mmCIF file of C-alpha atoms in Angstrom:
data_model
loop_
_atom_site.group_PDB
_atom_site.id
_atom_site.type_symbol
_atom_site.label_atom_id
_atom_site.label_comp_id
_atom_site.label_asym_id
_atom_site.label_seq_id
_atom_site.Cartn_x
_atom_site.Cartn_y
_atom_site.Cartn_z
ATOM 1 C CA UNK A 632 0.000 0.000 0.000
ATOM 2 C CA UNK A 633 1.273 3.981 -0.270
ATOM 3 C CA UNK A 634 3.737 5.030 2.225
ATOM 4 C CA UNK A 635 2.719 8.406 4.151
ATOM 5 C CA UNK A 636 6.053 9.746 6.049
ATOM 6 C CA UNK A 637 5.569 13.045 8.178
ATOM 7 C CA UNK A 638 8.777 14.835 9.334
ATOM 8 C CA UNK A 639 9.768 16.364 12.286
ATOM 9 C CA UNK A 640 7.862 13.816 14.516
ATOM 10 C CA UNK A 641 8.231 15.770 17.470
ATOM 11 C CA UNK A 642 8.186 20.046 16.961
ATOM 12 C CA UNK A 643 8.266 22.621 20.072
ATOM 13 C CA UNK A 644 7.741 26.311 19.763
ATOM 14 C CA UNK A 645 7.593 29.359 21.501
ATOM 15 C CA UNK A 646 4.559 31.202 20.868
ATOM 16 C CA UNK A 647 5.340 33.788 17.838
ATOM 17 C CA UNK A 648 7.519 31.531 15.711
ATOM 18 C CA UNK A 649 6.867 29.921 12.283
ATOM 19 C CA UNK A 650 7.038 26.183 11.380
ATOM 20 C CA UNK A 651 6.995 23.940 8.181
ATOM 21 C CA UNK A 652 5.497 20.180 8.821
ATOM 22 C CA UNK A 653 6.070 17.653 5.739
ATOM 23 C CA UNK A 654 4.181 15.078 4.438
ATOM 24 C CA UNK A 655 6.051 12.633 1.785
ATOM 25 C CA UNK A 656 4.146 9.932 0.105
ATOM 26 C CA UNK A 657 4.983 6.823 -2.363
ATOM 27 C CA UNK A 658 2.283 7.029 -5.004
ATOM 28 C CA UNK A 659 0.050 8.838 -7.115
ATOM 29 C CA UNK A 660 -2.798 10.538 -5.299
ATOM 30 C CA UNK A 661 -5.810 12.349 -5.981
ATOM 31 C CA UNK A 662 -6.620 13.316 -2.564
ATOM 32 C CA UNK A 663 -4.625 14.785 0.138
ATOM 33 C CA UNK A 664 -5.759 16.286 3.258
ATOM 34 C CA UNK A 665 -4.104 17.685 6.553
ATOM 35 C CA UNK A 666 -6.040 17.298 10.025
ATOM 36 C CA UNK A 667 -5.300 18.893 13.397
ATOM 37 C CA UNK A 668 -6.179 16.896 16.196
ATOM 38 C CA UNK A 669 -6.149 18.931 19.606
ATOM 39 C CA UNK A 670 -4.566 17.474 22.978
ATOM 40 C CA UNK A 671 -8.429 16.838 23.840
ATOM 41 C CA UNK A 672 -8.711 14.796 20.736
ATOM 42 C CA UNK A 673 -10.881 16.757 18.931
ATOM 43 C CA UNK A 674 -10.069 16.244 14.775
ATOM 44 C CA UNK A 675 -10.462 19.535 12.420
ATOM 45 C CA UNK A 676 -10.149 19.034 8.705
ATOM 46 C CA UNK A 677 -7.883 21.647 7.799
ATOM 47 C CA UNK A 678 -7.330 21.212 3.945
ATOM 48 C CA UNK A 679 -7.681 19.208 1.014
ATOM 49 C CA UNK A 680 -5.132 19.875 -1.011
ATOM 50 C CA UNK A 681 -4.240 17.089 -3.831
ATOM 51 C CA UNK A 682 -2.056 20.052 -5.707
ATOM 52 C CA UNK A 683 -1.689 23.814 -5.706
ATOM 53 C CA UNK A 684 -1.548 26.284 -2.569
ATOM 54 C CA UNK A 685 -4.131 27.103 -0.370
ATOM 55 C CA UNK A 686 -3.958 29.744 3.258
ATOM 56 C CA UNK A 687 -6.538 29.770 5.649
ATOM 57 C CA UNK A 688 -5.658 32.685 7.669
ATOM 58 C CA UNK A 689 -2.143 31.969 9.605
ATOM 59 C CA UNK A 690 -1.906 28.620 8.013
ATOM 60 C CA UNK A 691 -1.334 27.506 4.314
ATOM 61 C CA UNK A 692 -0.741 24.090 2.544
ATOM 62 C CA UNK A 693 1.587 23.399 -0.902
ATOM 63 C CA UNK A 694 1.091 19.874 -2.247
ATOM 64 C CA UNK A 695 3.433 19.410 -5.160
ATOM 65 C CA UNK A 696 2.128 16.172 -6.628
ATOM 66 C CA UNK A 697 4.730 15.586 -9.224
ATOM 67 C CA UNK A 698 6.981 15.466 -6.436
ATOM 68 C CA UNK A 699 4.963 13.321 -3.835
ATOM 69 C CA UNK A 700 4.498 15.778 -0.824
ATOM 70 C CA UNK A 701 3.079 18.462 0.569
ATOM 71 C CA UNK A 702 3.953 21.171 3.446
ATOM 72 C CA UNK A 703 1.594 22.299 6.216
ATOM 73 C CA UNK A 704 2.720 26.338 7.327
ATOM 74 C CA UNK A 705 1.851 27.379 10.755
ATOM 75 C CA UNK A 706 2.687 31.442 10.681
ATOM 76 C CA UNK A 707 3.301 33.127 14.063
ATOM 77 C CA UNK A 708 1.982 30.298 16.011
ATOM 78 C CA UNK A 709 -0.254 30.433 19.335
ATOM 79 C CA UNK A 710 -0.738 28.204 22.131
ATOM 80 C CA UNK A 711 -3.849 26.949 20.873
ATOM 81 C CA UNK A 712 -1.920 25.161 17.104
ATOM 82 C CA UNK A 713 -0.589 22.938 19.810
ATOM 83 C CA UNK A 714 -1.422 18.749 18.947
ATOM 84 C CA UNK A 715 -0.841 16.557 16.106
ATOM 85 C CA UNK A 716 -1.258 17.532 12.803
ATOM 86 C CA UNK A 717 -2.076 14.639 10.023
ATOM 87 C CA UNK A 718 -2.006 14.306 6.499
ATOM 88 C CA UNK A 719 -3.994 11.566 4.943
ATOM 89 C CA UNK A 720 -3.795 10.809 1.474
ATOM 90 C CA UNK A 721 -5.696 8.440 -1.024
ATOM 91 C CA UNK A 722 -4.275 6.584 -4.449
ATOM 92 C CA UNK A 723 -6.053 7.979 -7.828
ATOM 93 C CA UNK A 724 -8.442 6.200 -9.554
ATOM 94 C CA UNK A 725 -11.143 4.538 -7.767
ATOM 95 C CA UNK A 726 -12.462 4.436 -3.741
ATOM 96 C CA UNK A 727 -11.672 6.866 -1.693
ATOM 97 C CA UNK A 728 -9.425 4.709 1.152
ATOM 98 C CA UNK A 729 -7.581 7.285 2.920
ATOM 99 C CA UNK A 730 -3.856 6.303 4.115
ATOM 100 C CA UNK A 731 -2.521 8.493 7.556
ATOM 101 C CA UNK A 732 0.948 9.634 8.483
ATOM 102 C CA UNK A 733 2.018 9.312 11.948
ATOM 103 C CA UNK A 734 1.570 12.801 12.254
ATOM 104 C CA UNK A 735 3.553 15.921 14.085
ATOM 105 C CA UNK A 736 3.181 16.192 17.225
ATOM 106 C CA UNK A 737 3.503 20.254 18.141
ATOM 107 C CA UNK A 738 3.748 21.910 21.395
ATOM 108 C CA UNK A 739 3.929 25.528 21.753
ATOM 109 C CA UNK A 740 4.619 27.260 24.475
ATOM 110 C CA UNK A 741 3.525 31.013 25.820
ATOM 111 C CA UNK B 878 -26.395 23.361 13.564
ATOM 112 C CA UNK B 879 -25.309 20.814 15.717
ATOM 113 C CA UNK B 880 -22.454 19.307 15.455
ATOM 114 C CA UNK B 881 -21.531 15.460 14.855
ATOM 115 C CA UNK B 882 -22.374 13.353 18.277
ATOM 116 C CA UNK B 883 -21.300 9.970 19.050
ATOM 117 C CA UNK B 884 -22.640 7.674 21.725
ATOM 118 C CA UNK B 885 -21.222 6.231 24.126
ATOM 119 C CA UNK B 886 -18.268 8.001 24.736
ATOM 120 C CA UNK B 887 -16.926 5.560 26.840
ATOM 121 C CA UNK B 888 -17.068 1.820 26.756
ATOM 122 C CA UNK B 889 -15.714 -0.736 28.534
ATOM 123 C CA UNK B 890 -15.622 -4.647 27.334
ATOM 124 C CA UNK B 891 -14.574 -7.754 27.756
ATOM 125 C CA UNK B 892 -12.666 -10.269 25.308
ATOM 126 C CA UNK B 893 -15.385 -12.275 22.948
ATOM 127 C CA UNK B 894 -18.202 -9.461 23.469
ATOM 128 C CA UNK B 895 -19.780 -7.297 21.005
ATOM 129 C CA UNK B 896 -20.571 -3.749 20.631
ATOM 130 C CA UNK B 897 -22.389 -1.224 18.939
ATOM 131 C CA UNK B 898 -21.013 2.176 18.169
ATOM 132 C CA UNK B 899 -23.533 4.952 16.496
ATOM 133 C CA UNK B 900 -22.747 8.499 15.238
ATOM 134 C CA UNK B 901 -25.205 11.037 14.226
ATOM 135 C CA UNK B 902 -24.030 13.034 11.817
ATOM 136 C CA UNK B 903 -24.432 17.506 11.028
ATOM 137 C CA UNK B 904 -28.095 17.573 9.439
ATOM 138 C CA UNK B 905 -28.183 17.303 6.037
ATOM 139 C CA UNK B 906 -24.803 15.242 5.643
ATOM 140 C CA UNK B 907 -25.213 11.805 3.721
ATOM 141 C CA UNK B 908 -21.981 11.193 4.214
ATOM 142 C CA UNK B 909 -20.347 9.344 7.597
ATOM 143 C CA UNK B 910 -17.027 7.835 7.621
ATOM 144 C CA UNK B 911 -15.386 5.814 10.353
ATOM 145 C CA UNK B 912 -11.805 5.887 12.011
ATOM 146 C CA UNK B 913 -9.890 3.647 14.799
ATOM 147 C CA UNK B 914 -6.822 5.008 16.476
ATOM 148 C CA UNK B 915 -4.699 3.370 18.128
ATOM 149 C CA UNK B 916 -1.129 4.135 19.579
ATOM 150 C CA UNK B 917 0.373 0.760 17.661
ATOM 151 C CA UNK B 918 -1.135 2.146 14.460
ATOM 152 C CA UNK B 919 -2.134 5.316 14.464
ATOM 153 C CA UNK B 920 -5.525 6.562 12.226
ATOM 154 C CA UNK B 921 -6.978 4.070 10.013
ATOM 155 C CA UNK B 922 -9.853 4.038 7.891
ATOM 156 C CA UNK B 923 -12.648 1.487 8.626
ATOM 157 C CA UNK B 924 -15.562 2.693 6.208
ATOM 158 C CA UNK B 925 -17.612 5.015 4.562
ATOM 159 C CA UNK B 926 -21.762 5.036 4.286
ATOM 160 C CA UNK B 927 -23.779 7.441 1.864
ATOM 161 C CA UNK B 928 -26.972 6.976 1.427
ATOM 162 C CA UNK B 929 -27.557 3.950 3.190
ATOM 163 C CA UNK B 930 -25.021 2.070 1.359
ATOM 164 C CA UNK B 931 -21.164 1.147 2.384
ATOM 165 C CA UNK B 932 -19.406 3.332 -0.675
ATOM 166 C CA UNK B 933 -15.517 2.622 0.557
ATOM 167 C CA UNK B 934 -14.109 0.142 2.811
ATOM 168 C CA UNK B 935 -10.206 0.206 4.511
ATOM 169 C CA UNK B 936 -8.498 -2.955 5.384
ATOM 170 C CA UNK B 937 -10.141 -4.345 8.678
ATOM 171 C CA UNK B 938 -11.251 -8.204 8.977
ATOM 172 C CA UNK B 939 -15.561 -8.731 8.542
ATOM 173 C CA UNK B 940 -15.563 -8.490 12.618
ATOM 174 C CA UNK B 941 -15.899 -4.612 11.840
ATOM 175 C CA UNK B 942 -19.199 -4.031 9.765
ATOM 176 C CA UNK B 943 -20.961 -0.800 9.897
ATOM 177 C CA UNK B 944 -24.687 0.560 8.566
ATOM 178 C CA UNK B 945 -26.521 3.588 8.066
ATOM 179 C CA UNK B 946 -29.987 4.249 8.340
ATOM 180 C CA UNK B 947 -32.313 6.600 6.202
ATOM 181 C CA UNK B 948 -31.528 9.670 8.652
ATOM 182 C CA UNK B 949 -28.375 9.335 8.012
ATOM 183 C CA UNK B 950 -27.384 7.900 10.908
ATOM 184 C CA UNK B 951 -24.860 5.602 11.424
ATOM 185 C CA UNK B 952 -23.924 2.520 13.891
ATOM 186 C CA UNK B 953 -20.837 0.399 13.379
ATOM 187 C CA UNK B 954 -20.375 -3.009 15.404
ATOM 188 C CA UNK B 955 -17.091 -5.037 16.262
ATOM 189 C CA UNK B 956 -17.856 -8.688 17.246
ATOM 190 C CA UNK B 957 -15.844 -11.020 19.044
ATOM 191 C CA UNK B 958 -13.637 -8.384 20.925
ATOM 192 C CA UNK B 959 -9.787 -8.398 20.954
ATOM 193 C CA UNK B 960 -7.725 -6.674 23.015
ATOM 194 C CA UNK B 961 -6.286 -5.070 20.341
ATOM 195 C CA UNK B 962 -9.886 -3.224 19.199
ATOM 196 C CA UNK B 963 -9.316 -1.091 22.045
ATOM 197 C CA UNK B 964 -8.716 2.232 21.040
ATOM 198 C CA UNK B 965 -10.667 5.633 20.000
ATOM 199 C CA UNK B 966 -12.963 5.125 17.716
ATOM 200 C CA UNK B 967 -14.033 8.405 15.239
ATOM 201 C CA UNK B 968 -16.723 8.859 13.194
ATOM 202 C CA UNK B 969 -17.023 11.771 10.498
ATOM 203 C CA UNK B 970 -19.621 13.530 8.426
ATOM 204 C CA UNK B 971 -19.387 15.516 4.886
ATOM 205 C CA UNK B 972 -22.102 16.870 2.429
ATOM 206 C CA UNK B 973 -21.403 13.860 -0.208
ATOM 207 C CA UNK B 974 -17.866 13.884 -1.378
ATOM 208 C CA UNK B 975 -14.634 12.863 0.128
ATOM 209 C CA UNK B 976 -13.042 15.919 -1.069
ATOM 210 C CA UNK B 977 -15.947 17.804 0.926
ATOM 211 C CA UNK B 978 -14.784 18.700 4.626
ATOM 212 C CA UNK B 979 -15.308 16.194 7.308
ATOM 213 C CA UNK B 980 -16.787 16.906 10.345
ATOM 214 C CA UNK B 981 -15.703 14.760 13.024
ATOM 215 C CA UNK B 982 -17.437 13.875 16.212
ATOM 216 C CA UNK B 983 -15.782 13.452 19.658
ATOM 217 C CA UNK B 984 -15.137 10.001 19.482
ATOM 218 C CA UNK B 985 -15.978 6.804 21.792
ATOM 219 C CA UNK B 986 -13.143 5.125 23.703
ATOM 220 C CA UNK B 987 -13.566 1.350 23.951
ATOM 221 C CA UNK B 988 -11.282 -0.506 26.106
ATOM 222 C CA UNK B 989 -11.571 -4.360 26.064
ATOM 223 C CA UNK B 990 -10.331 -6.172 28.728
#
């Protein structure tokens, strides 16, 4: 099956700063999506990006198909980014059967 | 509008049981997918219902089977517990697509003992 690979595993912040998560993946894909899952649990659908850019105020999302991955910017971060962020991807052609990364885990701190 | 509720929120079983998960979805969403999360294995996809009907399907054994009912509504089951179907279990609505945003609910936590 595809291979989803998220880098840094780990990421810690003060409050203010800017960060770049990765998602790298092995095959074709028509779908890509990052989540953010808060330290309650809660999941948020952040964006579906299969190609192109997209911002949604401090955060944006580049998926460069051609080149199997995407990025996930988090601008001038606050406490509340702090979680797990996911990227979830499915193969083209056919049923949608999403694949997870392991995800990012991201503290920041005041 | 409301947003997606799940029911129970927490469960507690034992090995060889059953159990019965349901998930009402935002109001007019057809769409409700399913999710297990583990620590071993992170997010996985179980399934996906629209309109009454099981459209997608991830890689779990037939213990895992799902349904949906005309409201929308939908309950999934695991039979014959393991220890290793312990873990969160998510369910997620969307207007019709899976390129439309997913809403997902809080989640039930089943431990099996």
């Amino acid at each position: 099956g595809i291979q989803v690979e998220q880098s840094p595993p780990d990421l810690i912040l003060q409050e203010g700063a800017n960060s770049t998560l990765r998602c790298n993946f092995s095959d074709s894909v028509n779908n890509l999506q990052w989540f953010h899952q808060n330290p309650w649990g809660q999941l948020i659908n952040l964006f579906y990006i299969p190609s192109g850019t997209k911002q949604n105020g401090r955060l944006s999302a580049t998926t460069v198909a051609t080149e199997r991955y995407s990025l996930l910017y988090i601008s001038s971060s606050q406490t509340t980014d702090s979680g797990v962020y996911f990227c979830a991807v499915a193969l083209s052609g056919g049923s949608y059967i999403p694949t997870f990364g392991r995800g990012t885990s991201l503290i920041v701190h005041p | 509008k409301a947003g997606v509720t799940q029911t129970p929120r927490y469960l507690i079983k034992t090995r060889g049981q059953q159990v019965t998960l349901s998930c009402s979805p935002i109001s007019g969403h057809r769409s409700v997918s399913w999710y297990q999360q583990t620590p071993g294995q992170g997010l996985q996809f179980l399934f996906e219902y629209f309109s009454e009907t099981q459209r997608n399907k991830g890689n779990f054994p037939g213990r895992f089977s799902g349904r949906q009912f005309s409201n929308s509504r939908s309950e999934m089951n695991v039979s014959t517990l393991e220890l290793g179907d312990s873990a969160l279990y998510l369910c997620a609505s969307s207007s019709e697509r899976s390129t439309d945003t997913q809403y997902f609910g809080p989640g039930t936590r089943l431990t099996v003992l």
